[in-house]
Tab-separated table of C-alpha atoms in Angstrom:
chain	number	residue	atom	x	y	z
A	29	UNK	CA	-15.371	-5.226	142.828
A	30	UNK	CA	-17.059	-6.213	146.456
A	31	UNK	CA	-15.054	-8.921	148.100
A	32	UNK	CA	-17.389	-8.936	151.230
A	33	UNK	CA	-19.235	-12.195	151.822
A	34	UNK	CA	-22.793	-12.162	151.877
A	35	UNK	CA	-24.750	-13.077	154.871
A	36	UNK	CA	-25.708	-16.395	153.502
A	37	UNK	CA	-22.044	-17.020	152.529
A	38	UNK	CA	-20.790	-16.134	156.187
A	39	UNK	CA	-23.409	-18.271	157.581
A	40	UNK	CA	-21.864	-21.473	155.342
A	41	UNK	CA	-18.601	-20.390	156.329
A	42	UNK	CA	-19.260	-20.325	160.121
A	43	UNK	CA	-21.263	-23.632	159.790
A	44	UNK	CA	-18.274	-25.346	158.191
A	45	UNK	CA	-15.802	-23.940	160.755
A	46	UNK	CA	-18.076	-25.164	163.359
A	47	UNK	CA	-18.524	-28.581	161.932
A	48	UNK	CA	-14.799	-28.921	161.341
A	49	UNK	CA	-14.036	-28.038	164.870
A	50	UNK	CA	-16.461	-30.595	166.108
A	51	UNK	CA	-16.637	-33.554	163.711
A	52	UNK	CA	-13.105	-33.429	161.964
A	53	UNK	CA	-10.298	-31.464	163.754
A	54	UNK	CA	-10.396	-33.664	166.857
A	55	UNK	CA	-9.848	-36.891	164.936
A	56	UNK	CA	-7.592	-35.858	162.243
A	57	UNK	CA	-4.391	-37.504	163.796
A	58	UNK	CA	-6.024	-40.630	164.734
A	59	UNK	CA	-7.376	-41.225	161.252
A	60	UNK	CA	-3.847	-40.293	159.736
A	61	UNK	CA	-2.160	-42.791	161.957
A	62	UNK	CA	-4.907	-45.446	161.335
A	63	UNK	CA	-4.999	-44.728	157.535
A	64	UNK	CA	-8.747	-44.709	157.533
A	65	UNK	CA	-11.459	-41.807	158.169
A	66	UNK	CA	-14.381	-42.826	160.151
A	67	UNK	CA	-16.982	-43.641	157.466
A	68	UNK	CA	-19.705	-42.082	159.806
A	69	UNK	CA	-18.448	-38.625	158.659
A	70	UNK	CA	-20.254	-39.287	155.230
A	71	UNK	CA	-23.683	-39.108	156.550
A	72	UNK	CA	-22.873	-36.372	158.798
A	73	UNK	CA	-21.511	-34.307	155.734
A	74	UNK	CA	-24.663	-35.116	154.034
A	75	UNK	CA	-26.829	-34.080	156.809
A	76	UNK	CA	-25.286	-30.578	157.110
A	77	UNK	CA	-25.653	-30.181	153.414
A	78	UNK	CA	-22.129	-30.202	152.368
A	79	UNK	CA	-22.445	-33.064	149.775
A	80	UNK	CA	-25.337	-31.160	148.027
A	81	UNK	CA	-23.849	-27.746	147.393
A	82	UNK	CA	-24.850	-26.112	144.099
A	83	UNK	CA	-26.939	-29.310	143.204
A	84	UNK	CA	-30.666	-27.981	142.586
A	85	UNK	CA	-32.863	-28.599	145.452
A	86	UNK	CA	-35.267	-30.529	143.240
A	87	UNK	CA	-32.752	-33.350	143.132
A	88	UNK	CA	-32.074	-33.330	146.854
A	89	UNK	CA	-29.278	-30.834	146.736
A	90	UNK	CA	-28.605	-27.756	149.034
A	91	UNK	CA	-28.285	-25.260	146.214
A	92	UNK	CA	-26.076	-22.406	146.769
A	93	UNK	CA	-23.227	-20.655	144.778
A	94	UNK	CA	-19.747	-21.761	143.867
A	95	UNK	CA	-18.147	-19.406	146.494
A	96	UNK	CA	-20.173	-20.965	149.314
A	97	UNK	CA	-18.769	-24.317	148.018
A	98	UNK	CA	-15.132	-22.970	148.013
A	99	UNK	CA	-15.652	-21.626	151.619
A	100	UNK	CA	-16.713	-25.168	152.954
A	101	UNK	CA	-14.014	-26.903	150.826
A	102	UNK	CA	-11.310	-24.530	152.576
A	103	UNK	CA	-12.579	-25.080	156.022
A	104	UNK	CA	-12.592	-29.098	155.220
A	105	UNK	CA	-9.072	-28.827	153.917
A	106	UNK	CA	-8.033	-26.691	157.099
A	107	UNK	CA	-9.343	-29.566	159.319
A	108	UNK	CA	-8.191	-32.760	157.250
A	109	UNK	CA	-7.721	-33.010	153.693
A	110	UNK	CA	-8.931	-36.631	153.753
A	111	UNK	CA	-12.401	-35.335	154.442
A	112	UNK	CA	-12.201	-32.596	151.943
A	113	UNK	CA	-11.411	-35.213	149.379
A	114	UNK	CA	-14.693	-37.225	150.083
A	115	UNK	CA	-16.507	-33.992	149.193
A	116	UNK	CA	-14.602	-32.724	146.311
A	117	UNK	CA	-14.688	-35.994	144.495
A	118	UNK	CA	-18.408	-37.346	145.509
A	119	UNK	CA	-19.891	-33.722	144.927
A	120	UNK	CA	-17.322	-31.912	142.872
A	121	UNK	CA	-16.432	-34.489	140.076
A	122	UNK	CA	-19.416	-36.938	140.244
A	123	UNK	CA	-22.541	-35.376	141.394
A	124	UNK	CA	-21.866	-32.048	139.747
A	125	UNK	CA	-21.107	-33.805	136.465
A	126	UNK	CA	-24.394	-35.940	136.777
A	127	UNK	CA	-26.378	-32.631	137.335
A	128	UNK	CA	-24.624	-31.109	134.046
A	129	UNK	CA	-24.933	-34.222	131.697
A	130	UNK	CA	-27.262	-36.698	133.301
A	131	UNK	CA	-30.508	-37.711	131.709
A	132	UNK	CA	-33.471	-36.991	133.855
A	133	UNK	CA	-33.495	-40.727	135.003
A	134	UNK	CA	-30.056	-40.539	136.077
A	135	UNK	CA	-30.459	-37.250	137.833
A	136	UNK	CA	-33.205	-38.892	139.988
A	137	UNK	CA	-31.537	-41.957	140.461
A	138	UNK	CA	-28.021	-40.872	141.921
A	139	UNK	CA	-28.238	-37.053	142.840
A	140	UNK	CA	-30.600	-37.410	145.888
A	141	UNK	CA	-28.292	-40.360	147.161
A	142	UNK	CA	-25.111	-38.674	146.481
A	143	UNK	CA	-26.351	-35.157	148.174
A	144	UNK	CA	-27.505	-36.959	151.356
A	145	UNK	CA	-24.525	-39.186	151.795
A	146	UNK	CA	-26.610	-42.208	151.337
A	147	UNK	CA	-23.990	-42.931	148.398
A	148	UNK	CA	-20.643	-41.574	147.471
A	149	UNK	CA	-19.214	-41.377	143.860
A	150	UNK	CA	-15.805	-41.793	142.754
A	151	UNK	CA	-14.088	-40.779	139.482
A	152	UNK	CA	-12.761	-43.650	137.292
A	153	UNK	CA	-10.385	-41.787	134.802
A	154	UNK	CA	-6.627	-42.436	135.776
A	155	UNK	CA	-5.131	-45.893	134.619
A	156	UNK	CA	-1.959	-47.463	135.720
A	157	UNK	CA	-0.498	-46.409	132.300
A	158	UNK	CA	-2.115	-42.980	131.736
A	159	UNK	CA	-2.196	-40.188	134.352
A	160	UNK	CA	-1.664	-36.812	132.525
A	161	UNK	CA	-2.282	-38.739	129.226
A	162	UNK	CA	-5.688	-39.482	129.965
A	163	UNK	CA	-6.904	-39.418	126.407
A	164	UNK	CA	-5.026	-42.477	125.864
A	165	UNK	CA	-6.744	-44.603	128.429
A	166	UNK	CA	-7.383	-48.361	127.553
A	167	UNK	CA	-10.217	-49.420	129.525
A	168	UNK	CA	-12.727	-50.871	126.750
A	169	UNK	CA	-16.545	-50.674	126.665
A	170	UNK	CA	-18.011	-53.045	124.073
A	171	UNK	CA	-21.404	-52.955	122.795
A	172	UNK	CA	-23.290	-56.148	123.446
A	173	UNK	CA	-26.876	-55.650	122.320
A	174	UNK	CA	-28.822	-53.337	124.794
A	175	UNK	CA	-25.645	-53.509	127.152
A	176	UNK	CA	-21.931	-52.508	127.109
A	177	UNK	CA	-19.290	-54.865	128.577
A	178	UNK	CA	-16.438	-52.979	130.369
A	179	UNK	CA	-12.920	-54.422	130.910
A	180	UNK	CA	-9.976	-52.690	132.341
A	181	UNK	CA	-8.144	-51.076	135.315
A	182	UNK	CA	-8.332	-47.660	137.137
A	183	UNK	CA	-5.643	-46.620	139.649
A	184	UNK	CA	-5.580	-44.101	142.588
A	185	UNK	CA	-9.206	-43.571	142.718
A	186	UNK	CA	-10.341	-41.491	145.606
A	187	UNK	CA	-13.445	-42.858	147.500
A	188	UNK	CA	-12.684	-46.211	145.447
A	189	UNK	CA	-13.414	-48.681	148.094
A	190	UNK	CA	-16.315	-46.608	149.850
A	191	UNK	CA	-18.294	-45.447	146.561
A	192	UNK	CA	-21.635	-46.903	145.444
A	193	UNK	CA	-21.058	-45.477	141.944
A	194	UNK	CA	-18.099	-44.946	139.636
A	195	UNK	CA	-18.056	-42.210	136.999
A	196	UNK	CA	-16.025	-44.585	134.499
A	197	UNK	CA	-14.405	-43.450	131.383
A	198	UNK	CA	-13.886	-46.006	128.538
A	199	UNK	CA	-12.925	-46.426	125.069
A	200	UNK	CA	-16.064	-47.345	123.067
A	201	UNK	CA	-14.580	-47.362	119.622
A	202	UNK	CA	-11.169	-47.631	118.013
A	203	UNK	CA	-10.669	-43.939	117.288
A	204	UNK	CA	-7.426	-43.002	118.587
A	205	UNK	CA	-6.752	-40.463	121.373
A	206	UNK	CA	-9.717	-38.744	123.303
A	207	UNK	CA	-12.341	-38.864	120.481
A	208	UNK	CA	-12.975	-42.567	121.298
A	209	UNK	CA	-13.768	-42.221	125.164
A	210	UNK	CA	-17.329	-42.333	126.721
A	211	UNK	CA	-18.587	-41.965	130.084
A	212	UNK	CA	-20.766	-44.309	132.220
A	213	UNK	CA	-22.340	-44.519	135.566
A	214	UNK	CA	-21.361	-47.898	136.889
A	215	UNK	CA	-22.720	-49.241	140.459
A	216	UNK	CA	-19.707	-50.458	142.309
A	217	UNK	CA	-21.684	-53.820	143.152
A	218	UNK	CA	-22.042	-54.766	139.595
A	219	UNK	CA	-20.398	-58.171	138.927
A	220	UNK	CA	-17.148	-58.087	137.513
A	221	UNK	CA	-15.936	-55.031	139.470
A	222	UNK	CA	-13.498	-55.615	142.289
A	223	UNK	CA	-11.720	-53.015	144.466
A	224	UNK	CA	-8.250	-53.176	146.122
A	225	UNK	CA	-7.599	-50.459	149.118
A	226	UNK	CA	-4.167	-48.706	148.473
A	227	UNK	CA	-2.269	-48.189	151.713
A	228	UNK	CA	1.158	-46.709	152.387
A	229	UNK	CA	0.450	-43.197	150.902
A	230	UNK	CA	2.690	-40.175	151.838
A	231	UNK	CA	-0.378	-38.035	152.682
A	232	UNK	CA	-4.115	-38.135	152.662
A	233	UNK	CA	-3.674	-41.429	154.479
A	234	UNK	CA	-6.992	-41.532	155.876
A	235	UNK	CA	-8.802	-41.072	152.575
A	236	UNK	CA	-9.998	-44.128	150.759
A	237	UNK	CA	-7.923	-44.744	147.724
A	238	UNK	CA	-8.384	-47.663	145.610
A	239	UNK	CA	-7.435	-49.644	142.336
A	240	UNK	CA	-10.578	-50.779	140.477
A	241	UNK	CA	-10.377	-53.825	138.314
A	242	UNK	CA	-13.350	-54.448	135.745
A	243	UNK	CA	-13.816	-57.948	134.235
A	244	UNK	CA	-16.513	-57.931	131.635
A	245	UNK	CA	-18.449	-55.742	133.531
A	246	UNK	CA	-21.956	-55.511	132.177
A	247	UNK	CA	-24.017	-52.405	132.106
A	248	UNK	CA	-26.949	-51.181	130.190
A	249	UNK	CA	-26.736	-48.587	127.562
A	250	UNK	CA	-28.803	-46.255	129.592
A	251	UNK	CA	-25.721	-45.889	132.029
A	252	UNK	CA	-23.747	-44.074	129.418
A	253	UNK	CA	-23.418	-40.433	130.649
A	254	UNK	CA	-23.791	-37.918	127.782
A	255	UNK	CA	-23.287	-38.554	124.053
A	256	UNK	CA	-21.171	-41.474	122.916
A	257	UNK	CA	-17.565	-40.197	122.306
A	258	UNK	CA	-17.954	-37.163	124.539
A	259	UNK	CA	-16.615	-38.883	127.717
A	260	UNK	CA	-13.134	-37.011	127.500
A	261	UNK	CA	-14.865	-33.744	127.202
A	262	UNK	CA	-16.945	-34.717	130.413
A	263	UNK	CA	-13.851	-35.663	132.217
A	264	UNK	CA	-12.048	-32.611	131.203
A	265	UNK	CA	-15.174	-30.165	132.083
A	266	UNK	CA	-15.548	-31.769	135.391
A	267	UNK	CA	-11.610	-31.644	136.191
A	268	UNK	CA	-11.835	-27.714	135.398
A	269	UNK	CA	-14.277	-27.190	138.175
A	270	UNK	CA	-12.428	-29.692	140.543
A	271	UNK	CA	-9.151	-27.871	140.294
A	272	UNK	CA	-11.158	-24.827	141.839
A	273	UNK	CA	-12.229	-27.454	144.777
A	274	UNK	CA	-8.568	-28.657	145.040
A	275	UNK	CA	-7.249	-24.986	145.233
A	276	UNK	CA	-9.885	-24.162	147.970
A	277	UNK	CA	-8.731	-27.107	150.009
A	278	UNK	CA	-5.099	-25.944	149.358
A	279	UNK	CA	-5.990	-22.551	150.849
A	280	UNK	CA	-7.270	-24.376	153.962
A	281	UNK	CA	-4.079	-26.243	154.286
A	282	UNK	CA	-2.156	-23.158	154.077
A	283	UNK	CA	-4.318	-21.410	156.530
A	284	UNK	CA	-4.001	-24.111	158.956
A	285	UNK	CA	-0.204	-23.933	158.501
A	286	UNK	CA	-0.510	-19.951	159.330
A	287	UNK	CA	-2.658	-20.478	162.114
A	288	UNK	CA	-0.204	-23.288	163.623
A	289	UNK	CA	2.921	-21.266	162.883
A	290	UNK	CA	1.371	-18.035	164.582
A	291	UNK	CA	0.415	-20.052	167.727
A	292	UNK	CA	3.458	-21.834	168.213
A	293	UNK	CA	5.554	-18.853	167.678
A	294	UNK	CA	3.784	-17.201	170.343
A	295	UNK	CA	4.419	-19.912	172.884
A	296	UNK	CA	7.724	-21.222	172.252
A	297	UNK	CA	10.613	-19.478	173.679
A	298	UNK	CA	14.383	-19.475	172.730
A	299	UNK	CA	17.249	-17.249	174.166
A	300	UNK	CA	14.852	-15.897	176.827
A	301	UNK	CA	11.837	-14.739	174.632
A	302	UNK	CA	9.257	-16.031	172.257
A	303	UNK	CA	10.651	-16.963	168.791
A	304	UNK	CA	7.728	-14.840	167.506
A	305	UNK	CA	9.843	-11.628	168.214
A	306	UNK	CA	12.616	-12.805	165.828
A	307	UNK	CA	12.679	-11.259	162.446
A	308	UNK	CA	13.560	-14.390	160.465
A	309	UNK	CA	10.583	-16.178	162.082
A	310	UNK	CA	8.315	-13.410	161.193
A	311	UNK	CA	9.714	-13.517	157.683
A	312	UNK	CA	8.638	-17.363	157.538
A	313	UNK	CA	5.139	-16.439	158.744
A	314	UNK	CA	4.666	-13.421	156.520
A	315	UNK	CA	5.629	-15.644	153.437
A	316	UNK	CA	2.686	-18.151	154.628
A	317	UNK	CA	0.099	-15.425	155.216
A	318	UNK	CA	0.792	-13.662	151.558
A	319	UNK	CA	0.351	-17.056	150.019
A	320	UNK	CA	-2.823	-17.836	151.869
A	321	UNK	CA	-4.384	-14.438	150.578
A	322	UNK	CA	-3.096	-14.889	147.149
A	323	UNK	CA	-4.299	-18.300	146.579
A	324	UNK	CA	-7.766	-17.532	148.140
A	325	UNK	CA	-8.187	-14.450	145.864
A	326	UNK	CA	-7.296	-16.762	142.815
A	327	UNK	CA	-9.750	-19.281	144.096
A	328	UNK	CA	-12.547	-17.032	144.521
A	329	UNK	CA	-12.187	-15.549	141.238
A	330	UNK	CA	-12.909	-19.102	139.681
A	331	UNK	CA	-15.950	-19.303	141.688
A	332	UNK	CA	-17.085	-15.939	140.559
A	333	UNK	CA	-16.442	-16.672	136.913
A	334	UNK	CA	-18.690	-20.162	137.112
A	335	UNK	CA	-21.373	-18.169	139.093
A	336	UNK	CA	-21.658	-15.447	136.341
A	337	UNK	CA	-21.643	-18.011	133.555
A	338	UNK	CA	-18.160	-16.734	132.076
A	339	UNK	CA	-15.306	-19.034	130.991
A	340	UNK	CA	-13.163	-20.124	133.793
A	341	UNK	CA	-11.051	-22.868	132.837
A	342	UNK	CA	-7.722	-21.086	132.486
A	343	UNK	CA	-8.433	-19.109	135.755
A	344	UNK	CA	-9.065	-22.707	137.455
A	345	UNK	CA	-5.757	-24.007	136.310
A	346	UNK	CA	-3.876	-20.885	137.556
A	347	UNK	CA	-5.741	-21.141	141.101
A	348	UNK	CA	-4.827	-24.737	141.150
A	349	UNK	CA	-1.289	-24.174	140.130
A	350	UNK	CA	-0.600	-21.375	142.602
A	351	UNK	CA	-2.611	-22.890	145.491
A	352	UNK	CA	-1.213	-26.394	145.420
A	353	UNK	CA	2.543	-25.115	145.292
A	354	UNK	CA	1.638	-22.262	147.784
A	355	UNK	CA	0.171	-25.154	150.407
A	356	UNK	CA	3.600	-26.927	149.881
A	357	UNK	CA	5.451	-23.860	150.732
A	358	UNK	CA	3.414	-22.846	153.649
A	359	UNK	CA	3.511	-26.154	155.329
A	360	UNK	CA	7.162	-26.340	154.897
A	361	UNK	CA	7.643	-22.731	156.224
A	362	UNK	CA	5.401	-23.708	159.275
A	363	UNK	CA	7.519	-26.926	159.957
A	364	UNK	CA	10.665	-24.433	159.890
A	365	UNK	CA	8.953	-22.480	162.519
A	366	UNK	CA	8.414	-25.574	164.702
A	367	UNK	CA	11.830	-26.758	164.225
A	368	UNK	CA	12.286	-30.389	165.444
A	369	UNK	CA	8.822	-30.618	167.069
A	370	UNK	CA	7.367	-30.151	163.374
A	371	UNK	CA	8.871	-33.374	162.211
A	372	UNK	CA	6.657	-35.568	164.640
A	373	UNK	CA	2.960	-36.175	164.217
A	374	UNK	CA	2.098	-35.014	167.697
A	375	UNK	CA	2.213	-31.588	165.936
A	376	UNK	CA	-0.099	-30.746	162.808
A	377	UNK	CA	2.440	-29.198	160.366
A	378	UNK	CA	4.077	-32.729	159.346
A	379	UNK	CA	0.811	-33.870	158.320
A	380	UNK	CA	0.042	-30.585	156.529
A	381	UNK	CA	3.228	-30.832	154.315
A	382	UNK	CA	2.392	-34.688	153.521
A	383	UNK	CA	-1.221	-33.891	152.552
A	384	UNK	CA	-0.148	-30.696	150.499
A	385	UNK	CA	2.407	-32.383	148.415
A	386	UNK	CA	-0.105	-34.595	146.543
A	387	UNK	CA	-2.029	-31.695	145.461
A	388	UNK	CA	0.774	-30.819	142.900
A	389	UNK	CA	0.314	-34.048	141.438
A	390	UNK	CA	-3.629	-35.033	141.290
A	391	UNK	CA	-6.315	-33.455	138.963
A	392	UNK	CA	-3.530	-32.201	136.820
A	393	UNK	CA	-0.157	-31.877	137.590
A	394	UNK	CA	1.543	-28.423	138.257
A	395	UNK	CA	3.254	-29.056	134.848
A	396	UNK	CA	0.016	-29.710	133.076
A	397	UNK	CA	-1.616	-26.673	134.482
A	398	UNK	CA	1.224	-24.518	133.048
A	399	UNK	CA	0.770	-26.357	129.668
A	400	UNK	CA	-3.081	-25.215	129.902
A	401	UNK	CA	-2.285	-21.876	130.761
A	402	UNK	CA	0.558	-21.545	128.201
A	403	UNK	CA	-1.870	-22.754	125.405
A	404	UNK	CA	-4.409	-20.396	126.506
A	405	UNK	CA	-2.238	-17.471	126.109
A	406	UNK	CA	-0.343	-18.465	123.177
A	407	UNK	CA	-3.049	-20.296	121.158
A	408	UNK	CA	-0.444	-23.048	120.340
A	409	UNK	CA	-1.087	-26.451	121.796
A	410	UNK	CA	1.751	-28.200	123.560
A	411	UNK	CA	0.120	-31.621	123.220
């Protein structure tokens, strides 16, 4: 197994590193305090090609493989996870799903706009009463001639107040559970769709997060993505790849924690010498380093499986589970290295810890990942 990056992949990694150093990292603290990323970053992400990675060039995408996508996502996560989330959702959950399931007309309509940053996408699955139990969502889409009328509420939707299109999941028949769910591409300026920004989050404070309320929203039948009744399968396939993206972003958080801890330990002196010389500080740093490498290798394995056309869903759950928990450990250990200074936002590690914490919750909690892995190993469903 050759783990060396190709020239093209290394070039993409350097491009992402430079982009983050120039356009993201200098603003991360201010965006976190303001609870809002500067929206100009979206066009910049599009211009550099990051919003079109793995999307075919014939639809305006940047092409490339999934390892290159992970490299970019890691660098964005290292700079500011709120920016990473923009890409992970609009590209990872929406554009890639349109590319995989969309009609030719849907691809032509949405992919060039999503890849360029002219438009953003959001993923409308979670509801106030259904998070992990997404198969029992209650948003309804009722057929009315050549249209569907959709009513319901979606909660904790990343990019929700910024997006031009929502990949929305709604129940189209009375079949209980996931078999009654279908997917739709709904423009967010459609009458009857309102959005409310969610503020006061623990982490990812700069990321646009929203509640979406749909009241008799009318869309043409041509807005359905994929076959009727296959929406839950579409959502789960999107989330399987999305877990790779979350894992890569978590590697970025952990790497940022490692970089900050090493730098600070070399500068901070106690008892007449740098704290880096003390074995217990070295232990904290070494624990972070091992977590970074292990999480990165698990994530790269998912990318390799996808690019070779092999089954990757269980590997994605393993990577997401380990990397998200590792990011929390890494940020927490880095905060311990910083001591009291780590507790104020003049220094980076407090934000890293707050941003890392949600990674164990969204796109499938750590507990859900364990159920998925256990089911794959035993053949027995826990649901």
